[in-house]
Coordinates of C-alpha atoms and ligand atoms in Angstrom, one line a residue:
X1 CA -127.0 13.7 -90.0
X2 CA -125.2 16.5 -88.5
X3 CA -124.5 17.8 -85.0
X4 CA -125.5 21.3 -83.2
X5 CA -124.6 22.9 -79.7
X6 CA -126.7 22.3 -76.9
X7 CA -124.7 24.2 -74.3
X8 CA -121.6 26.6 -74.0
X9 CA -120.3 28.0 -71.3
X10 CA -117.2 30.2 -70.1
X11 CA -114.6 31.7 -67.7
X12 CA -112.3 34.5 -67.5
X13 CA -110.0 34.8 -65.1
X14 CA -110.8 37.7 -62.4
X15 CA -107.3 39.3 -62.6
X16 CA -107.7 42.8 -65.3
X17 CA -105.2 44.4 -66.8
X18 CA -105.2 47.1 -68.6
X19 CA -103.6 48.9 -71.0
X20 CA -102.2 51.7 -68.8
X21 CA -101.0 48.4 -66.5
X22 CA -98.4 47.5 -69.5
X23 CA -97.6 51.6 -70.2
X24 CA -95.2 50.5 -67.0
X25 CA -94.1 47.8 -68.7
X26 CA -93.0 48.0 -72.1
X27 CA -92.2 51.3 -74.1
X28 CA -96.1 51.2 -75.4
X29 CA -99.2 53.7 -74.7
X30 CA -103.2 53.2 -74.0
X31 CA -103.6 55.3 -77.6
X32 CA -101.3 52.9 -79.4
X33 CA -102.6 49.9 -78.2
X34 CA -106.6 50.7 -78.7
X35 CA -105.8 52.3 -82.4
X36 CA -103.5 49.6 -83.5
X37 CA -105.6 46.8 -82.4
X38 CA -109.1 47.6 -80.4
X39 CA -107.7 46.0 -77.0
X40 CA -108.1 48.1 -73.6
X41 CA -107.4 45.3 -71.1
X42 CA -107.3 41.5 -71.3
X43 CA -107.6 38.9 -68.0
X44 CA -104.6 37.0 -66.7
X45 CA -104.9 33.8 -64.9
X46 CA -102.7 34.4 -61.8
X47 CA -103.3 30.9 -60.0
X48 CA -105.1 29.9 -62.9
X49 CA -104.3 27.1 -65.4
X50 CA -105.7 25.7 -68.6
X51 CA -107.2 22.3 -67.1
X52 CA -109.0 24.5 -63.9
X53 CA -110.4 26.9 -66.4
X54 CA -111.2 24.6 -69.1
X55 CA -113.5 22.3 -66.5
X56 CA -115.0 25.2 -65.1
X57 CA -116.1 26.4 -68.8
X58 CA -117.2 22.8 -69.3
X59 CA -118.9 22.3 -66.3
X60 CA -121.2 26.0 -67.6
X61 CA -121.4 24.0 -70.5
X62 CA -122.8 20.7 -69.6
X63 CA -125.3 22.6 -67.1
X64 CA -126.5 25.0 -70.1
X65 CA -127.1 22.1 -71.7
X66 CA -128.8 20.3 -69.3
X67 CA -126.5 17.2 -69.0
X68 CA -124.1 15.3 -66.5
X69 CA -120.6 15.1 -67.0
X70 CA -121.4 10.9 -66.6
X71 CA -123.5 11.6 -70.1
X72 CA -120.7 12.9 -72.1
X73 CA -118.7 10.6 -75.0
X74 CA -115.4 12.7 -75.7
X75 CA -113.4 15.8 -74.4
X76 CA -111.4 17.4 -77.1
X77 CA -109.5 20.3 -75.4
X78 CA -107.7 22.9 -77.7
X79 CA -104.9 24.3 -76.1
X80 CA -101.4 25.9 -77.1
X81 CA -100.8 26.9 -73.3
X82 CA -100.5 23.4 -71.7
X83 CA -98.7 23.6 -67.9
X84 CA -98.2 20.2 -68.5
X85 CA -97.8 17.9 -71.5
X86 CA -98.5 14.9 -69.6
X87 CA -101.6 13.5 -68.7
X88 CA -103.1 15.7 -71.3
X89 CA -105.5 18.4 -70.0
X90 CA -108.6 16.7 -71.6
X91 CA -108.2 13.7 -69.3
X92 CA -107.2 16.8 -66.3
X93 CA -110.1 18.0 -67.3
X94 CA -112.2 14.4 -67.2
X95 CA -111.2 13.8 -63.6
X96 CA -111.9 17.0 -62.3
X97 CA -115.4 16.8 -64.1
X98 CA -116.1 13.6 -63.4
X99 CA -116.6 12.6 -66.9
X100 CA -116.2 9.0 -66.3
X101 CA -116.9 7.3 -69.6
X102 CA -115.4 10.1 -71.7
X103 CA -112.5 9.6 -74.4
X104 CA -110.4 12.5 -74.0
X105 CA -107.4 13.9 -76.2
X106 CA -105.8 17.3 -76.4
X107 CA -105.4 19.3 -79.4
X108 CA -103.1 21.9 -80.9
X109 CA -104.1 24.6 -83.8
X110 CA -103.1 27.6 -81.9
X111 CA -106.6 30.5 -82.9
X112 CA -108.0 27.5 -85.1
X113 CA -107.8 25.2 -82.3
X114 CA -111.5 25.4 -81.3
X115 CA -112.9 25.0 -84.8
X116 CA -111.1 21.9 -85.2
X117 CA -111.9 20.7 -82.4
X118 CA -114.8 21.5 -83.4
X119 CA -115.1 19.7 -86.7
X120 CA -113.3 16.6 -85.1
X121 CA -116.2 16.2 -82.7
X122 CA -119.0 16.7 -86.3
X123 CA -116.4 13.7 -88.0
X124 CA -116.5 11.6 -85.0
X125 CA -120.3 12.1 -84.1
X126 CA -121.5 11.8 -88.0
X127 CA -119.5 8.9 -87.9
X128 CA -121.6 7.2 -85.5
X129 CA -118.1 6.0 -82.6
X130 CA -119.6 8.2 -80.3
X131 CA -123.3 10.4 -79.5
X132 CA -121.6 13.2 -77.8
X133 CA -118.7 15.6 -77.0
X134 CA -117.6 18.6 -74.9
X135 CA -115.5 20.6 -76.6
X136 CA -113.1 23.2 -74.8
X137 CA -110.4 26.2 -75.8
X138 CA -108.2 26.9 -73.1
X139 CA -105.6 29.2 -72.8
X140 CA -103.3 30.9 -70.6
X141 CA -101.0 32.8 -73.0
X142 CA -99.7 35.0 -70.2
X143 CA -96.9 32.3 -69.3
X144 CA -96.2 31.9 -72.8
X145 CA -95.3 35.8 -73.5
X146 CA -92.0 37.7 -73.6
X147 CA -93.8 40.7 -71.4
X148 CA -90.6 42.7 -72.7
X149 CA -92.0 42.6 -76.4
X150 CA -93.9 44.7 -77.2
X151 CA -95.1 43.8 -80.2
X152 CA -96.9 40.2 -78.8
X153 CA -97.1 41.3 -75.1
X154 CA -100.3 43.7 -75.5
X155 CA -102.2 41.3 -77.6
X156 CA -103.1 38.3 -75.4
X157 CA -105.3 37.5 -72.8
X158 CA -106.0 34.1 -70.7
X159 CA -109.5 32.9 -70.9
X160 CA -111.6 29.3 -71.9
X161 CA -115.1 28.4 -73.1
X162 CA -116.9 25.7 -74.0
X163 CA -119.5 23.5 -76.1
X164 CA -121.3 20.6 -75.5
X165 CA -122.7 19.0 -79.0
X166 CA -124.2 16.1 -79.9
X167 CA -126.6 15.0 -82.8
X168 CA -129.0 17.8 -84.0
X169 CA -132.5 18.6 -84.4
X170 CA -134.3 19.1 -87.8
X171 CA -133.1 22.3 -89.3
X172 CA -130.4 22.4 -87.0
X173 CA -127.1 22.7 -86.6
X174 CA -123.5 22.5 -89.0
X175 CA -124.2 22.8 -92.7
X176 CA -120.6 23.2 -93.6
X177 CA -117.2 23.0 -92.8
X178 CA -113.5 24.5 -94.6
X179 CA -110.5 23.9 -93.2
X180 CA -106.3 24.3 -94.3
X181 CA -103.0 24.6 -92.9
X182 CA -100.2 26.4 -94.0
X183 CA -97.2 24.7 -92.5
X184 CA -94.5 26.6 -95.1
X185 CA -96.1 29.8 -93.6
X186 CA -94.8 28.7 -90.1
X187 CA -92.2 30.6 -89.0
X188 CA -93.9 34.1 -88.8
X189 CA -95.9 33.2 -85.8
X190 CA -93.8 30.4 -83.0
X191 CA -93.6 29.3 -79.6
X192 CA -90.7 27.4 -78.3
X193 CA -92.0 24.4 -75.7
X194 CA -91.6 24.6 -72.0
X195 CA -88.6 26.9 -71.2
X196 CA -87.6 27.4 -75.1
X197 CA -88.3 30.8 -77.2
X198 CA -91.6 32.7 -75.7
X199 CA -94.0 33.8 -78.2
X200 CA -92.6 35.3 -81.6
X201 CA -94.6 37.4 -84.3
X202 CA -94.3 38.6 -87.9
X203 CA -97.5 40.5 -87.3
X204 CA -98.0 42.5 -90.6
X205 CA -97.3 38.9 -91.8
X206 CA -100.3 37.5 -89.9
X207 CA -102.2 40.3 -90.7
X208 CA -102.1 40.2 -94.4
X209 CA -102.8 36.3 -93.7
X210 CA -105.7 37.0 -92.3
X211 CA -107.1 39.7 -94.4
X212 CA -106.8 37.5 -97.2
X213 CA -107.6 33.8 -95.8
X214 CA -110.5 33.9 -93.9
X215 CA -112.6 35.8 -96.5
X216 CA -111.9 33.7 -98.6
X217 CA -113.0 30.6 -96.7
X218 CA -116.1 32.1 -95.0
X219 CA -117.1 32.9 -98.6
X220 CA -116.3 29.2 -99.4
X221 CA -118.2 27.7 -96.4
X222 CA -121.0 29.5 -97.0
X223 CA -121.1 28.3 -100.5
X224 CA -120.6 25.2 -99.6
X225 CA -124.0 25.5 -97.3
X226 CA -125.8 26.5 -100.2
X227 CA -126.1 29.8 -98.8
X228 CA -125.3 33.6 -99.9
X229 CA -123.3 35.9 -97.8
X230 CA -126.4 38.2 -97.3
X231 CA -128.3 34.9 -95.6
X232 CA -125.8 35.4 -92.5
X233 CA -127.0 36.6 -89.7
X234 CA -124.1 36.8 -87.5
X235 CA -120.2 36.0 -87.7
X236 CA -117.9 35.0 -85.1
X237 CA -114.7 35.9 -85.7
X238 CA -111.6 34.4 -84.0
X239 CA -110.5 37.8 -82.1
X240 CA -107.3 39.1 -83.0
X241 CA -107.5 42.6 -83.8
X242 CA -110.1 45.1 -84.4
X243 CA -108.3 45.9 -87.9
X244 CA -108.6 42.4 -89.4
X245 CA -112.5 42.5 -88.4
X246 CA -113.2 45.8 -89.6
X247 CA -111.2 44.3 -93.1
X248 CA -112.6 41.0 -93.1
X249 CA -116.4 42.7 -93.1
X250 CA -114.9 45.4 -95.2
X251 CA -113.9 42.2 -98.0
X252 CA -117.0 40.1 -97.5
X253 CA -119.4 43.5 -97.3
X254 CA -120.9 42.2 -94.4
X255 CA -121.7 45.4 -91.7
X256 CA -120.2 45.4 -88.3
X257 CA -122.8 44.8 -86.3
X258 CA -122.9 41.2 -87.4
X259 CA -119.7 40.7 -86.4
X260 CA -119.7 41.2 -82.6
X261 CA -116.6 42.0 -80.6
X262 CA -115.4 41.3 -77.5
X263 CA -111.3 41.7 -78.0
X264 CA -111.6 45.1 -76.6
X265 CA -112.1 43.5 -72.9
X266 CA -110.3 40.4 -73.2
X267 CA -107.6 40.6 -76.1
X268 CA -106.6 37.8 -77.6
X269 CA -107.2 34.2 -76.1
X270 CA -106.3 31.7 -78.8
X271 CA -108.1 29.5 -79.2
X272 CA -110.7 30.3 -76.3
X273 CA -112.0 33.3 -78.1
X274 CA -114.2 31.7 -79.9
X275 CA -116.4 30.0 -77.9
X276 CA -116.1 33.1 -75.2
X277 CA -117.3 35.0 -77.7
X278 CA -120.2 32.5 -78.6
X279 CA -120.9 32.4 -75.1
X280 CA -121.2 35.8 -74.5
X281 CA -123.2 36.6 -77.5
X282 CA -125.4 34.4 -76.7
X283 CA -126.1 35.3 -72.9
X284 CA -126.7 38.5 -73.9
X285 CA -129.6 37.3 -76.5
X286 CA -128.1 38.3 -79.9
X287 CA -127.9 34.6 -81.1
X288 CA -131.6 33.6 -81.4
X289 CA -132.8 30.3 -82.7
X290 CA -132.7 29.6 -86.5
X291 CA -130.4 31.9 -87.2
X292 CA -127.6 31.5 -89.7
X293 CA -124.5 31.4 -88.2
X294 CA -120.4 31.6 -89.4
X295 CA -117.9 30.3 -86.9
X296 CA -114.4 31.4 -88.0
X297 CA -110.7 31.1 -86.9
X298 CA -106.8 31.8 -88.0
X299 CA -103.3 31.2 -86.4
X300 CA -100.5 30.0 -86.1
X301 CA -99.4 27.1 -88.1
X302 CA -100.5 28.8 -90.1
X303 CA -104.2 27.5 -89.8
X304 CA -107.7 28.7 -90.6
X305 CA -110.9 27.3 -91.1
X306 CA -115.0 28.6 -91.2
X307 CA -118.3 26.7 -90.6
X308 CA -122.1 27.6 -91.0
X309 CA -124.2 26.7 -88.8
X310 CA -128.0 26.8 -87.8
X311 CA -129.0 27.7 -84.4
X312 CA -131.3 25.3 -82.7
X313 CA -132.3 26.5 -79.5
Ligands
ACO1 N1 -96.5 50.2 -78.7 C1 -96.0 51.2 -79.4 N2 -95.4 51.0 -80.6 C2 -95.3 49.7 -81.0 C3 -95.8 48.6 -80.3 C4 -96.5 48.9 -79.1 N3 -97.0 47.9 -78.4 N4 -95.6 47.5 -81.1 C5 -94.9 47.9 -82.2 N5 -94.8 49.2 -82.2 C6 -94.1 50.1 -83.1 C7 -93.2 49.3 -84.1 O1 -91.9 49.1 -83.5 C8 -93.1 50.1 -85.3 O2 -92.2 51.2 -85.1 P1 -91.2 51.7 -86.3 O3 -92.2 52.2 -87.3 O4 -90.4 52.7 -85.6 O5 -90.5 50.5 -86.7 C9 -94.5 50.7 -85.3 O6 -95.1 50.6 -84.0 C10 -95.4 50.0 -86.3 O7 -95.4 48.6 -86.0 P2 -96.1 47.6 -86.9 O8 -95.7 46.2 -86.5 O9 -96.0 48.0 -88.3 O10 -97.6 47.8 -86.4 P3 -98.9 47.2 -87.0 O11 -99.8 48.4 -87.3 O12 -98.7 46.2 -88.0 O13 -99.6 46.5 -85.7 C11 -99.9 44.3 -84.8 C12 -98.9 45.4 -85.1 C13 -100.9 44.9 -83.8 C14 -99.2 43.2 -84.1 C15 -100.6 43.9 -86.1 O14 -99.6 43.6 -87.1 C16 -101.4 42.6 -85.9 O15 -102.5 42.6 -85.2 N6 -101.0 41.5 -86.5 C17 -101.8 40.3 -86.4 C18 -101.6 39.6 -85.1 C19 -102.6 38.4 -85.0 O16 -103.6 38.4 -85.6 N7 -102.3 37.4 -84.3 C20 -103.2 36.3 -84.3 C21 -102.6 35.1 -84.2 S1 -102.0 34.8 -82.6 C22 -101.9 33.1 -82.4 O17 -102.2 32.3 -83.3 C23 -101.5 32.6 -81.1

């Protein structure tokens, strides 16, 4: 038995801003930013928070799917931008939903966050405790940057989406699933809690992470699936930087345009950029069903993981 997603759905704030928006900022330009990393503006949630985005993804969700928030069994939300620790957002999330029966827990893995969310819902599913889950990344990085660095300040963006799951069809959904953390690694990418240090980077650090890691466990996941590389039809990439795409397709010699990109108009959301980017991939009728499909995200932690999946619908 495995699961597959039946819905997604997502938000981004209305609020742009651009690159030549942080030129007045920060001692940065429009050229540096775009060459350096592929970003020309992100969204920033001005009244905005994590639970009000997050329900709204969910509710796109749940009505893609064609469900009821009364239908759904869990609500794991993945979030390193919480307003509030306590209630967690998940349950926030619940009651503005109207998920009445749902068992709901937040979950932190910074750009990973959504995959294992992810693969928490496939354990808990597979393992029969509950038929269903809605499962959300949610971030509003904007409080949680020092907008006088300028080596973090340009990258992030504010943004959530979301997928509903539940068991799958015949010759559909997850195949396979890699996962690690690399908590000696920590220190080159932190984040004090409420009121502490704001975001801090070591980004060639997280680069060379990156460039490294996540080929290496795509290539493992899709092995795992009993699959070659060339059998992929498309993979989403957690999106960090238009570099570390370009070198992770470079690595696996897998051609661009299976690797879409959204970064450019939204920068990077953490652990929302995932299941934006599903969302809008799919919207826009790239994803069609029974394709192969690689899921994969890295952060801080440092975290990564991959899945292969089949698309059902
Ligand atoms: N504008 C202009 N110049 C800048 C800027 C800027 N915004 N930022 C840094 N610079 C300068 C630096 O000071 C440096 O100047 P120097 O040579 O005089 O010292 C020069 O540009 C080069 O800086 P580098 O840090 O070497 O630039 P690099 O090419 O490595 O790009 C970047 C930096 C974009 C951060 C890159 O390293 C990167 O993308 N790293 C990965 C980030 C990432 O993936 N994060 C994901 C995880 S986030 C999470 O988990 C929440």
């Amino acid at each position: 038995m495995t699961i597959e997603i039946t819905g997604v759905g997502s938000v981004l704030p209305g609020r742009v801003m651009t690159n030549r928006e942080l030129e007045g900022m920060v001692d940065t330009s429009d050229e540096w930013i775009r060459e350096r990393t592929g970003i020309r503006e992100r969204r920033i949630a001005g009244e905005d928070t994590v639970v009000s985005l997050a329900a709204k993804a969910c509710e796109r969700a749940l009505e893609d799917a064609g469900k009821k928030a009364a239908d759904v069994d869990l609500i794991l939300l993945a979030t390193c931008s919480p307003e509030m620790l306590l209630p967690c957002c998940a349950c926030q999330v619940q009651s503005l939903i109207g998920a009445e029966k749902a068992v709901c827990f937040d979950l932190n893995a910074a750009c990973s966050g959504f995959l294992f969310a992810l693969d928490t819902a496939y354990a808990y599913i597979r393992s029969g405790l509950y038929r269903n889950a809605l499962v959300v990344g949610s971030e509003v990085l904007s409080k949680l940057v020092d907008w006088s660095d300028r080596g973090t300040c340009i990258l992030f963006g504010d943004g959530a989406g979301a997928v509903f799951v539940e068991e799958a069809q015949p010759g559909a959904g997850i195949l396979s699933i890699v996962q690690g953390s690399n908590g000696f690694q920590g220190s080159v990418l932190s984040c004090g809690a409420k009121g502490g240090e704001p975001i801090r980077m070591e980004g060639k650090e997280v680069y060379r992470f990156a460039t490294r890691q996540v080929p290496e466990c795509i290539e493992e996941a899709v092995h795992r699936a009993g699959l070659s590389l060339g059998e992929i039809d498309l993979f989403l990439l957690h999106q960090a930087n238009l570099r570390i795409l370009e070198s992770i397709g470079k690595r696996l010699k897998v051609p661009m345009e299976k690797i879409p990109v959204n970064l450019d108009r939204v920068g990077n959301m953490s652990s929302a950029a995932i299941p934006v980017l599903l969302d809008e991939t799919q919207k826009c009728g790239k994803i069609k069903k029974g394709q192969r499909i690689v899921l994969s995200g890295f952060g801080a932690g440092l975290t990564y993981g991959a899945c292969v999946m089949i698309w059902g619908r």
